[in-house]
PDB file of C-alpha atoms in Angstrom:
ATOM      1  CA  GLU A   9       4.983  92.193-113.990  1.00  0.00           C
ATOM      2  CA  LEU A  10       6.830  93.358-117.092  1.00  0.00           C
ATOM      3  CA  GLY A  11       9.931  91.394-116.086  1.00  0.00           C
ATOM      4  CA  LEU A  12      12.046  94.527-115.633  1.00  0.00           C
ATOM      5  CA  ALA A  13      14.387  94.983-112.652  1.00  0.00           C
ATOM      6  CA  PRO A  14      13.907  98.368-110.927  1.00  0.00           C
ATOM      7  CA  HIS A  15      16.985 100.371-109.875  1.00  0.00           C
ATOM      8  CA  PRO A  16      15.945 103.682-108.243  1.00  0.00           C
ATOM      9  CA  SER A  17      18.342 106.623-108.268  1.00  0.00           C
ATOM     10  CA  LYS A  18      17.365 109.656-106.173  1.00  0.00           C
ATOM     11  CA  GLY A  19      18.766 112.930-107.445  1.00  0.00           C
ATOM     12  CA  GLU A  20      18.482 116.459-106.108  1.00  0.00           C
ATOM     13  CA  PHE A  21      15.472 117.355-108.271  1.00  0.00           C
ATOM     14  CA  ARG A  22      13.970 114.045-109.392  1.00  0.00           C
ATOM     15  CA  THR A  23      14.038 110.309-108.893  1.00  0.00           C
ATOM     16  CA  ILE A  24      14.950 108.062-111.810  1.00  0.00           C
ATOM     17  CA  VAL A  25      13.903 104.422-111.758  1.00  0.00           C
ATOM     18  CA  GLY A  26      16.069 102.412-114.098  1.00  0.00           C
ATOM     19  CA  ALA A  27      13.903  99.607-115.502  1.00  0.00           C
ATOM     20  CA  ILE A  28      16.550  97.169-116.663  1.00  0.00           C
ATOM     21  CA  GLY A  29      15.585  94.419-119.083  1.00  0.00           C
ATOM     22  CA  GLU A  30      14.182  93.957-122.576  1.00  0.00           C
ATOM     23  CA  ARG A  31      12.539  97.171-123.737  1.00  0.00           C
ATOM     24  CA  THR A  32       9.358  96.909-125.824  1.00  0.00           C
ATOM     25  CA  LEU A  33       6.881  99.502-127.021  1.00  0.00           C
ATOM     26  CA  GLU A  34       4.156  97.819-124.977  1.00  0.00           C
ATOM     27  CA  ALA A  35       6.234  97.991-121.793  1.00  0.00           C
ATOM     28  CA  GLN A  36       7.033 101.655-122.399  1.00  0.00           C
ATOM     29  CA  GLN A  37       3.345 102.506-122.902  1.00  0.00           C
ATOM     30  CA  GLN A  38       2.322 100.698-119.710  1.00  0.00           C
ATOM     31  CA  LEU A  39       5.001 102.461-117.686  1.00  0.00           C
ATOM     32  CA  GLU A  40       3.966 105.862-119.039  1.00  0.00           C
ATOM     33  CA  GLN A  41       0.438 105.308-117.687  1.00  0.00           C
ATOM     34  CA  LEU A  42       1.565 104.656-114.129  1.00  0.00           C
ATOM     35  CA  PRO A  43       0.764 107.418-111.591  1.00  0.00           C
ATOM     36  CA  GLY A  44       3.823 109.425-110.593  1.00  0.00           C
ATOM     37  CA  VAL A  45       5.695 108.700-113.830  1.00  0.00           C
ATOM     38  CA  ASP A  46       6.675 111.964-115.497  1.00  0.00           C
ATOM     39  CA  GLU A  47       8.501 110.528-118.506  1.00  0.00           C
ATOM     40  CA  VAL A  48       9.782 107.242-119.890  1.00  0.00           C
ATOM     41  CA  MET A  49      12.975 107.511-121.887  1.00  0.00           C
ATOM     42  CA  ALA A  50      15.379 105.006-123.365  1.00  0.00           C
ATOM     43  CA  ILE A  51      18.981 104.994-122.150  1.00  0.00           C
ATOM     44  CA  SER A  52      20.962 105.209-125.335  1.00  0.00           C
ATOM     45  CA  GLN A  53      24.188 103.732-123.999  1.00  0.00           C
ATOM     46  CA  PRO A  54      24.665  99.947-123.851  1.00  0.00           C
ATOM     47  CA  TYR A  55      25.812 100.341-120.248  1.00  0.00           C
ATOM     48  CA  LYS A  56      22.622 101.264-118.405  1.00  0.00           C
ATOM     49  CA  LEU A  57      23.430 101.323-114.683  1.00  0.00           C
ATOM     50  CA  ALA A  58      26.860 102.873-115.239  1.00  0.00           C
ATOM     51  CA  SER A  59      25.404 105.611-117.430  1.00  0.00           C
ATOM     52  CA  ARG A  60      25.121 109.252-116.421  1.00  0.00           C
ATOM     53  CA  GLU A  61      21.639 109.139-117.996  1.00  0.00           C
ATOM     54  CA  PHE A  62      20.552 106.709-115.287  1.00  0.00           C
ATOM     55  CA  HIS A  63      22.365 108.381-112.380  1.00  0.00           C
ATOM     56  CA  GLU A  64      22.894 112.111-112.892  1.00  0.00           C
ATOM     57  CA  ALA A  65      24.872 112.893-109.742  1.00  0.00           C
ATOM     58  CA  ASP A  66      28.391 111.626-109.074  1.00  0.00           C
ATOM     59  CA  THR A  67      28.475 108.426-107.066  1.00  0.00           C
ATOM     60  CA  ILE A  68      30.289 108.927-103.758  1.00  0.00           C
ATOM     61  CA  LEU A  69      31.312 105.802-101.866  1.00  0.00           C
ATOM     62  CA  ASP A  70      31.971 105.527 -98.154  1.00  0.00           C
ATOM     63  CA  ILE A  71      34.770 103.051 -97.496  1.00  0.00           C
ATOM     64  CA  LYS A  72      35.470 102.805 -93.770  1.00  0.00           C
ATOM     65  CA  GLY A  73      34.902 106.529 -93.366  1.00  0.00           C
ATOM     66  CA  ILE A  74      36.808 107.482 -96.543  1.00  0.00           C
ATOM     67  CA  ARG A  75      34.633 109.260 -99.117  1.00  0.00           C
ATOM     68  CA  VAL A  76      35.555 108.301-102.680  1.00  0.00           C
ATOM     69  CA  GLY A  77      34.193 110.100-105.737  1.00  0.00           C
ATOM     70  CA  GLY A  78      32.624 113.477-106.429  1.00  0.00           C
ATOM     71  CA  PRO A  79      34.878 116.314-105.225  1.00  0.00           C
ATOM     72  CA  HIS A  80      37.047 114.007-103.119  1.00  0.00           C
ATOM     73  CA  VAL A  81      40.551 112.986-104.205  1.00  0.00           C
ATOM     74  CA  ASN A  82      42.050 109.844-102.668  1.00  0.00           C
ATOM     75  CA  ILE A  83      45.499 108.399-103.158  1.00  0.00           C
ATOM     76  CA  ILE A  84      45.986 104.640-102.932  1.00  0.00           C
ATOM     77  CA  ALA A  85      49.601 103.724-102.249  1.00  0.00           C
ATOM     78  CA  GLY A  86      51.834 100.875-101.188  1.00  0.00           C
ATOM     79  CA  PRO A  87      54.046  98.163-102.658  1.00  0.00           C
ATOM     80  CA  CYS A  88      53.029  96.410-105.866  1.00  0.00           C
ATOM     81  CA  ALA A  89      53.300  93.012-104.195  1.00  0.00           C
ATOM     82  CA  ILE A  90      53.318  92.014-100.551  1.00  0.00           C
ATOM     83  CA  GLU A  91      56.826  90.649-100.050  1.00  0.00           C
ATOM     84  CA  SER A  92      57.312  90.722 -96.277  1.00  0.00           C
ATOM     85  CA  ARG A  93      55.775  92.109 -93.118  1.00  0.00           C
ATOM     86  CA  GLU A  94      58.673  94.551 -92.688  1.00  0.00           C
ATOM     87  CA  ILE A  95      58.325  96.138 -96.116  1.00  0.00           C
ATOM     88  CA  LEU A  96      54.518  96.278 -96.041  1.00  0.00           C
ATOM     89  CA  PHE A  97      54.354  97.914 -92.614  1.00  0.00           C
ATOM     90  CA  GLY A  98      57.263 100.262 -93.296  1.00  0.00           C
ATOM     91  CA  VAL A  99      55.932 101.466 -96.641  1.00  0.00           C
ATOM     92  CA  GLY A 100      52.385 101.551 -95.260  1.00  0.00           C
ATOM     93  CA  GLN A 101      53.388 103.885 -92.438  1.00  0.00           C
ATOM     94  CA  ALA A 102      55.317 106.108 -94.846  1.00  0.00           C
ATOM     95  CA  VAL A 103      52.466 106.516 -97.318  1.00  0.00           C
ATOM     96  CA  LYS A 104      49.971 107.164 -94.533  1.00  0.00           C
ATOM     97  CA  ASP A 105      52.224 109.846 -93.047  1.00  0.00           C
ATOM     98  CA  ALA A 106      52.450 111.437 -96.503  1.00  0.00           C
ATOM     99  CA  GLY A 107      48.664 111.533 -96.874  1.00  0.00           C
ATOM    100  CA  ALA A 108      47.585 108.359 -98.681  1.00  0.00           C
ATOM    101  CA  SER A 109      44.147 107.235 -97.535  1.00  0.00           C
ATOM    102  CA  ILE A 110      44.061 103.619 -98.824  1.00  0.00           C
ATOM    103  CA  LEU A 111      46.782 100.948 -98.572  1.00  0.00           C
ATOM    104  CA  ARG A 112      47.541  98.746-101.575  1.00  0.00           C
ATOM    105  CA  GLY A 113      49.411  95.450-101.739  1.00  0.00           C
ATOM    106  CA  GLY A 114      49.127  92.467-104.068  1.00  0.00           C
ATOM    107  CA  ALA A 115      48.774  88.951-102.649  1.00  0.00           C
ATOM    108  CA  PHE A 116      47.920  87.338-106.001  1.00  0.00           C
ATOM    109  CA  LYS A 117      49.946  88.778-108.875  1.00  0.00           C
ATOM    110  CA  PRO A 118      49.159  87.780-112.486  1.00  0.00           C
ATOM    111  CA  ARG A 119      52.473  88.058-114.326  1.00  0.00           C
ATOM    112  CA  SER A 120      53.457  87.946-117.976  1.00  0.00           C
ATOM    113  CA  SER A 121      56.029  85.267-117.183  1.00  0.00           C
ATOM    114  CA  PRO A 122      55.107  82.056-115.317  1.00  0.00           C
ATOM    115  CA  TYR A 123      58.538  82.199-113.672  1.00  0.00           C
ATOM    116  CA  SER A 124      58.047  85.609-112.033  1.00  0.00           C
ATOM    117  CA  PHE A 125      57.036  86.116-108.399  1.00  0.00           C
ATOM    118  CA  SER A 126      53.246  85.743-108.305  1.00  0.00           C
ATOM    119  CA  GLY A 127      52.482  86.745-104.723  1.00  0.00           C
ATOM    120  CA  MET A 128      52.272  85.276-101.229  1.00  0.00           C
ATOM    121  CA  GLY A 129      48.623  84.260-101.492  1.00  0.00           C
ATOM    122  CA  LYS A 130      46.723  83.802 -98.229  1.00  0.00           C
ATOM    123  CA  GLU A 131      49.753  84.716 -96.119  1.00  0.00           C
ATOM    124  CA  GLY A 132      49.961  88.019 -97.985  1.00  0.00           C
ATOM    125  CA  LEU A 133      46.262  88.680 -97.409  1.00  0.00           C
ATOM    126  CA  GLU A 134      46.702  88.094 -93.686  1.00  0.00           C
ATOM    127  CA  LEU A 135      49.597  90.562 -93.594  1.00  0.00           C
ATOM    128  CA  LEU A 136      47.569  93.133 -95.546  1.00  0.00           C
ATOM    129  CA  GLN A 137      44.658  92.853 -93.124  1.00  0.00           C
ATOM    130  CA  GLU A 138      47.035  93.169 -90.173  1.00  0.00           C
ATOM    131  CA  ALA A 139      48.682  96.255 -91.692  1.00  0.00           C
ATOM    132  CA  GLY A 140      45.338  97.866 -92.508  1.00  0.00           C
ATOM    133  CA  GLU A 141      44.121  97.415 -88.940  1.00  0.00           C
ATOM    134  CA  ALA A 142      47.400  98.629 -87.425  1.00  0.00           C
ATOM    135  CA  LEU A 143      47.529 101.717 -89.653  1.00  0.00           C
ATOM    136  CA  ASP A 144      43.761 102.274 -89.550  1.00  0.00           C
ATOM    137  CA  MET A 145      43.548 102.349 -93.356  1.00  0.00           C
ATOM    138  CA  PRO A 146      41.201 100.594 -95.811  1.00  0.00           C
ATOM    139  CA  THR A 147      43.026  98.070 -98.005  1.00  0.00           C
ATOM    140  CA  ILE A 148      42.855  97.069-101.659  1.00  0.00           C
ATOM    141  CA  THR A 149      44.251  93.960-103.340  1.00  0.00           C
ATOM    142  CA  GLU A 150      43.826  92.200-106.650  1.00  0.00           C
ATOM    143  CA  VAL A 151      41.599  89.168-107.126  1.00  0.00           C
ATOM    144  CA  VAL A 152      42.397  87.098-110.204  1.00  0.00           C
ATOM    145  CA  ASP A 153      40.192  84.022-109.920  1.00  0.00           C
ATOM    146  CA  PRO A 154      36.443  83.741-109.178  1.00  0.00           C
ATOM    147  CA  ARG A 155      37.307  80.968-106.707  1.00  0.00           C
ATOM    148  CA  ASP A 156      39.422  83.418-104.683  1.00  0.00           C
ATOM    149  CA  VAL A 157      36.619  85.953-104.180  1.00  0.00           C
ATOM    150  CA  PRO A 158      35.544  84.556-100.745  1.00  0.00           C
ATOM    151  CA  ILE A 159      39.049  84.610 -99.279  1.00  0.00           C
ATOM    152  CA  VAL A 160      39.882  88.075-100.629  1.00  0.00           C
ATOM    153  CA  TYR A 161      36.509  89.279 -99.340  1.00  0.00           C
ATOM    154  CA  LYS A 162      37.492  88.045 -95.873  1.00  0.00           C
ATOM    155  CA  TYR A 163      40.785  89.932 -95.663  1.00  0.00           C
ATOM    156  CA  ALA A 164      40.573  93.046 -97.901  1.00  0.00           C
ATOM    157  CA  ASP A 165      38.260  96.054 -98.078  1.00  0.00           C
ATOM    158  CA  ILE A 166      38.333  96.639-101.857  1.00  0.00           C
ATOM    159  CA  PHE A 167      38.533  94.182-104.746  1.00  0.00           C
ATOM    160  CA  GLN A 168      40.939  95.199-107.504  1.00  0.00           C
ATOM    161  CA  ILE A 169      40.247  93.842-110.984  1.00  0.00           C
ATOM    162  CA  GLY A 170      43.484  94.110-112.952  1.00  0.00           C
ATOM    163  CA  ALA A 171      43.761  95.223-116.569  1.00  0.00           C
ATOM    164  CA  ARG A 172      44.231  91.668-117.804  1.00  0.00           C
ATOM    165  CA  ASN A 173      41.056  90.590-116.012  1.00  0.00           C
ATOM    166  CA  MET A 174      38.862  93.516-117.055  1.00  0.00           C
ATOM    167  CA  GLN A 175      36.877  91.199-119.317  1.00  0.00           C
ATOM    168  CA  ASN A 176      36.969  88.154-117.064  1.00  0.00           C
ATOM    169  CA  PHE A 177      33.188  88.212-116.919  1.00  0.00           C
ATOM    170  CA  ASN A 178      32.823  85.303-114.489  1.00  0.00           C
ATOM    171  CA  LEU A 179      35.084  87.169-112.054  1.00  0.00           C
ATOM    172  CA  LEU A 180      33.111  90.403-112.519  1.00  0.00           C
ATOM    173  CA  LEU A 181      29.851  88.576-111.814  1.00  0.00           C
ATOM    174  CA  GLU A 182      31.272  87.035-108.632  1.00  0.00           C
ATOM    175  CA  VAL A 183      32.509  90.311-107.127  1.00  0.00           C
ATOM    176  CA  GLY A 184      29.203  91.851-108.235  1.00  0.00           C
ATOM    177  CA  LYS A 185      27.407  89.512-105.846  1.00  0.00           C
ATOM    178  CA  THR A 186      29.325  90.942-102.875  1.00  0.00           C
ATOM    179  CA  ASP A 187      28.889  94.226-101.018  1.00  0.00           C
ATOM    180  CA  LYS A 188      32.504  95.400-101.168  1.00  0.00           C
ATOM    181  CA  PRO A 189      33.833  98.088-103.542  1.00  0.00           C
ATOM    182  CA  VAL A 190      35.266  96.913-106.855  1.00  0.00           C
ATOM    183  CA  PHE A 191      38.160  98.815-108.478  1.00  0.00           C
ATOM    184  CA  ILE A 192      38.296  98.016-112.220  1.00  0.00           C
ATOM    185  CA  LYS A 193      41.356  98.857-114.295  1.00  0.00           C
ATOM    186  CA  ARG A 194      40.998  99.516-118.008  1.00  0.00           C
ATOM    187  CA  GLY A 195      42.442  96.768-120.185  1.00  0.00           C
ATOM    188  CA  LEU A 196      45.556  97.594-122.184  1.00  0.00           C
ATOM    189  CA  ALA A 197      43.627  97.372-125.486  1.00  0.00           C
ATOM    190  CA  ALA A 198      40.124  98.175-124.233  1.00  0.00           C
ATOM    191  CA  SER A 199      37.905 101.045-125.298  1.00  0.00           C
ATOM    192  CA  ILE A 200      36.151 103.264-122.774  1.00  0.00           C
ATOM    193  CA  THR A 201      32.833 101.667-123.719  1.00  0.00           C
ATOM    194  CA  GLU A 202      34.279  98.225-122.980  1.00  0.00           C
ATOM    195  CA  LEU A 203      35.496  99.437-119.578  1.00  0.00           C
ATOM    196  CA  LEU A 204      32.030 100.744-118.756  1.00  0.00           C
ATOM    197  CA  MET A 205      30.463  97.479-119.916  1.00  0.00           C
ATOM    198  CA  SER A 206      32.745  95.644-117.478  1.00  0.00           C
ATOM    199  CA  ALA A 207      31.451  97.916-114.723  1.00  0.00           C
ATOM    200  CA  GLU A 208      27.930  97.075-115.886  1.00  0.00           C
ATOM    201  CA  TYR A 209      28.578  93.391-115.173  1.00  0.00           C
ATOM    202  CA  VAL A 210      29.306  94.230-111.530  1.00  0.00           C
ATOM    203  CA  LEU A 211      26.434  96.706-111.225  1.00  0.00           C
ATOM    204  CA  SER A 212      23.973  94.257-112.762  1.00  0.00           C
ATOM    205  CA  GLN A 213      24.509  91.873-109.845  1.00  0.00           C
ATOM    206  CA  GLY A 214      23.478  94.496-107.303  1.00  0.00           C
ATOM    207  CA  ASN A 215      26.885  95.838-106.267  1.00  0.00           C
ATOM    208  CA  HIS A 216      26.853  99.556-107.060  1.00  0.00           C
ATOM    209  CA  ARG A 217      30.172 100.282-105.328  1.00  0.00           C
ATOM    210  CA  VAL A 218      32.378 100.482-108.417  1.00  0.00           C
ATOM    211  CA  ILE A 219      35.477 102.588-109.100  1.00  0.00           C
ATOM    212  CA  LEU A 220      37.025 102.867-112.567  1.00  0.00           C
ATOM    213  CA  CYS A 221      40.733 103.260-113.301  1.00  0.00           C
ATOM    214  CA  GLU A 222      42.629 104.408-116.387  1.00  0.00           C
ATOM    215  CA  ARG A 223      46.005 102.612-116.247  1.00  0.00           C
ATOM    216  CA  GLY A 224      47.404 103.178-119.733  1.00  0.00           C
ATOM    217  CA  ILE A 225      46.748 101.570-123.082  1.00  0.00           C
ATOM    218  CA  ARG A 226      49.030  99.975-125.652  1.00  0.00           C
ATOM    219  CA  THR A 227      49.973 102.256-128.553  1.00  0.00           C
ATOM    220  CA  PHE A 228      52.841 102.469-131.065  1.00  0.00           C
ATOM    221  CA  ALA A 229      54.905 104.474-128.535  1.00  0.00           C
ATOM    222  CA  ASP A 230      57.638 102.573-126.701  1.00  0.00           C
ATOM    223  CA  GLU A 231      59.104 105.391-124.617  1.00  0.00           C
ATOM    224  CA  VAL A 232      56.845 104.370-121.738  1.00  0.00           C
ATOM    225  CA  ARG A 233      55.367 101.055-120.644  1.00  0.00           C
ATOM    226  CA  PHE A 234      51.851 102.110-121.688  1.00  0.00           C
ATOM    227  CA  THR A 235      50.321 105.377-122.873  1.00  0.00           C
ATOM    228  CA  LEU A 236      48.266 107.020-120.122  1.00  0.00           C
ATOM    229  CA  ASP A 237      45.030 108.151-121.772  1.00  0.00           C
ATOM    230  CA  VAL A 238      44.459 111.328-119.779  1.00  0.00           C
ATOM    231  CA  SER A 239      41.501 112.211-122.016  1.00  0.00           C
ATOM    232  CA  ALA A 240      39.730 109.085-120.726  1.00  0.00           C
ATOM    233  CA  VAL A 241      39.149 110.823-117.381  1.00  0.00           C
ATOM    234  CA  PRO A 242      36.803 113.607-118.603  1.00  0.00           C
ATOM    235  CA  VAL A 243      35.256 111.308-121.220  1.00  0.00           C
ATOM    236  CA  ILE A 244      34.312 108.716-118.593  1.00  0.00           C
ATOM    237  CA  GLN A 245      33.038 111.423-116.250  1.00  0.00           C
ATOM    238  CA  GLU A 246      30.842 112.773-119.037  1.00  0.00           C
ATOM    239  CA  ARG A 247      29.357 109.352-119.688  1.00  0.00           C
ATOM    240  CA  SER A 248      29.283 107.824-116.215  1.00  0.00           C
ATOM    241  CA  HIS A 249      28.618 108.744-112.597  1.00  0.00           C
ATOM    242  CA  LEU A 250      31.248 106.330-111.228  1.00  0.00           C
ATOM    243  CA  PRO A 251      34.503 107.594-109.619  1.00  0.00           C
ATOM    244  CA  VAL A 252      37.544 107.625-111.928  1.00  0.00           C
ATOM    245  CA  PHE A 253      41.141 107.005-110.820  1.00  0.00           C
ATOM    246  CA  ILE A 254      44.419 106.843-112.735  1.00  0.00           C
ATOM    247  CA  ASP A 255      47.381 104.482-112.441  1.00  0.00           C
ATOM    248  CA  PRO A 256      50.515 106.464-113.340  1.00  0.00           C
ATOM    249  CA  SER A 257      52.842 103.691-112.123  1.00  0.00           C
ATOM    250  CA  HIS A 258      51.847 101.028-114.658  1.00  0.00           C
ATOM    251  CA  ALA A 259      51.497 103.577-117.428  1.00  0.00           C
ATOM    252  CA  ALA A 260      54.963 105.035-116.901  1.00  0.00           C
ATOM    253  CA  GLY A 261      56.929 101.905-116.093  1.00  0.00           C
ATOM    254  CA  LYS A 262      59.634 104.287-114.824  1.00  0.00           C
ATOM    255  CA  ARG A 263      59.513 105.934-111.417  1.00  0.00           C
ATOM    256  CA  ASP A 264      60.869 109.272-112.689  1.00  0.00           C
ATOM    257  CA  LEU A 265      57.792 109.697-114.901  1.00  0.00           C
ATOM    258  CA  VAL A 266      55.209 108.783-112.279  1.00  0.00           C
ATOM    259  CA  PRO A 267      54.874 112.271-110.685  1.00  0.00           C
ATOM    260  CA  ALA A 268      54.202 114.017-114.009  1.00  0.00           C
ATOM    261  CA  LEU A 269      51.551 111.486-115.036  1.00  0.00           C
ATOM    262  CA  ALA A 270      49.937 111.551-111.597  1.00  0.00           C
ATOM    263  CA  LEU A 271      49.637 115.340-111.657  1.00  0.00           C
ATOM    264  CA  ALA A 272      48.310 115.282-115.222  1.00  0.00           C
ATOM    265  CA  GLY A 273      45.566 112.860-114.202  1.00  0.00           C
ATOM    266  CA  ILE A 274      44.538 114.885-111.161  1.00  0.00           C
ATOM    267  CA  ALA A 275      44.582 118.070-113.276  1.00  0.00           C
ATOM    268  CA  ALA A 276      42.254 116.332-115.746  1.00  0.00           C
ATOM    269  CA  GLY A 277      39.782 115.778-112.903  1.00  0.00           C
ATOM    270  CA  ALA A 278      40.580 112.262-111.728  1.00  0.00           C
ATOM    271  CA  GLN A 279      39.190 111.511-108.280  1.00  0.00           C
ATOM    272  CA  GLY A 280      42.261 109.606-107.218  1.00  0.00           C
ATOM    273  CA  ALA A 281      45.395 107.737-108.183  1.00  0.00           C
ATOM    274  CA  ILE A 282      46.911 104.370-107.325  1.00  0.00           C
ATOM    275  CA  ILE A 283      50.684 104.673-106.912  1.00  0.00           C
ATOM    276  CA  GLU A 284      53.313 102.041-106.205  1.00  0.00           C
ATOM    277  CA  VAL A 285      55.764 102.889-103.421  1.00  0.00           C
ATOM    278  CA  HIS A 286      58.697 100.789-102.211  1.00  0.00           C
ATOM    279  CA  SER A 287      61.475 101.440 -99.727  1.00  0.00           C
ATOM    280  CA  CYS A 288      64.048  99.578-101.842  1.00  0.00           C
ATOM    281  CA  PRO A 289      62.767  99.373-105.439  1.00  0.00           C
ATOM    282  CA  ASP A 290      65.951  97.769-106.782  1.00  0.00           C
ATOM    283  CA  ARG A 291      65.235  94.704-104.650  1.00  0.00           C
ATOM    284  CA  ALA A 292      61.470  94.629-105.200  1.00  0.00           C
ATOM    285  CA  LEU A 293      60.112  91.285-106.358  1.00  0.00           C
ATOM    286  CA  CYS A 294      57.540  92.946-108.628  1.00  0.00           C
ATOM    287  CA  ASP A 295      57.645  96.135-110.767  1.00  0.00           C
ATOM    288  CA  GLY A 296      60.573  97.734-108.927  1.00  0.00           C
ATOM    289  CA  PRO A 297      61.495 100.163-111.756  1.00  0.00           C
ATOM    290  CA  GLN A 298      58.163 101.987-111.467  1.00  0.00           C
ATOM    291  CA  ALA A 299      57.972 102.138-107.655  1.00  0.00           C
ATOM    292  CA  VAL A 300      58.443 105.580-106.101  1.00  0.00           C
ATOM    293  CA  LEU A 301      60.629 106.009-103.021  1.00  0.00           C
ATOM    294  CA  PRO A 302      58.743 107.096 -99.859  1.00  0.00           C
ATOM    295  CA  HIS A 303      60.372 110.526 -99.606  1.00  0.00           C
ATOM    296  CA  ASN A 304      59.572 111.271-103.255  1.00  0.00           C
ATOM    297  CA  PHE A 305      56.005 110.111-102.699  1.00  0.00           C
ATOM    298  CA  ALA A 306      55.695 112.631 -99.859  1.00  0.00           C
ATOM    299  CA  LYS A 307      56.814 115.419-102.208  1.00  0.00           C
ATOM    300  CA  LEU A 308      54.332 114.233-104.839  1.00  0.00           C
ATOM    301  CA  MET A 309      51.483 114.319-102.320  1.00  0.00           C
ATOM    302  CA  GLU A 310      52.161 117.998-101.658  1.00  0.00           C
ATOM    303  CA  GLN A 311      51.938 118.715-105.388  1.00  0.00           C
ATOM    304  CA  ILE A 312      48.756 116.650-105.727  1.00  0.00           C
ATOM    305  CA  ARG A 313      47.125 118.733-103.001  1.00  0.00           C
ATOM    306  CA  GLN A 314      47.946 121.918-104.894  1.00  0.00           C
ATOM    307  CA  ILE A 315      46.649 120.621-108.234  1.00  0.00           C
ATOM    308  CA  ALA A 316      43.486 119.234-106.619  1.00  0.00           C
ATOM    309  CA  GLU A 317      42.767 122.624-105.072  1.00  0.00           C
ATOM    310  CA  ILE A 318      43.158 124.333-108.445  1.00  0.00           C
ATOM    311  CA  VAL A 319      40.603 122.044-110.111  1.00  0.00           C
ATOM    312  CA  GLY A 320      38.188 122.369-107.192  1.00  0.00           C
ATOM    313  CA  HIS A 321      38.759 118.997-105.555  1.00  0.00           C
ATOM    314  CA  ARG A 322      39.757 118.128-101.991  1.00  0.00           C
ATOM    315  CA  VAL A 323      42.447 115.606-101.120  1.00  0.00           C
ATOM    316  CA  THR A 324      41.228 113.142 -98.521  1.00  0.00           C
ATOM    317  CA  LEU A 325      43.737 112.301 -95.817  1.00  0.00           C
ATOM    318  CA  TRP A 326      43.084 109.427 -93.479  1.00  0.00           C
ATOM    319  CA  GLY A 327      41.287 110.931 -90.479  1.00  0.00           C
ATOM    320  CA  ARG A 328      40.641 114.354 -92.019  1.00  0.00           C
ATOM    321  CA  GLU A 329      40.017 116.135 -95.283  1.00  0.00           C
ATOM    322  CA  ASP A 330      41.907 119.119 -96.611  1.00  0.00           C
ATOM    323  CA  ALA A 331      39.736 122.237 -96.624  1.00  0.00           C
TER     324      ALA A 331
END
């Protein structure tokens, strides 16, 4: 009757009902008089549904049997772009054997240059679905246009919103109307608040399956492609209940730096990482310099397991979870 949308969140000790809408003194007084209401409090952050005030416990998603968030650490790996069936299946098998739990591969690739390879489109999506089913792994791919949401929904398990589309609000609203997880990368010049507001767009449409990703921001430094803001991980976790991943590949821009950044992110408490892997990076059609070779990825996975154990997390392997 007050025109507020209720969003219940059941915690271990109490249930919070987020009443989302225009807050007035009259509405607050009426809510306080309702039976069963212990307290009415204003959420101070502009992002309501993404706020830790609204949802105290960590959000843990179930994606085809893979638990994402909370104490679970998941590694997403695969080629930056889907180039061929041979490369996708070969790299997919290698990353699964090493312990990755989710397969990545871009079918639509937004590029800085209009002359660069921009993906295989629908054919790439079909290959990704085929690989995911063959390897028994959930898949993630980028969606760049609101009009492509239905077709990506059909073939992939997770929507990826790239850094350059973090504030494509029409796209965020469209994926928010679906029931599939949405993986949002932080924009290269975006604040943490702006990232959380982008998540709020998705959450506001009823899709609460959101994962955030720190992928590096633009600073004065030119030694790396972008500066990985490791501090963003604990800051986001303090403010929000949503899972937080890191993208060491795009931050580094150089494959030799990827392991160090990946371990730093996991040590900071990140609940996963998205890492580009390619069997022949020098011939890759997209971001070859930052793609890790499969055998080096396997070594990195062993180190990630050790770091995760130290910080009290568990690395999820497809089919089982490390103790």
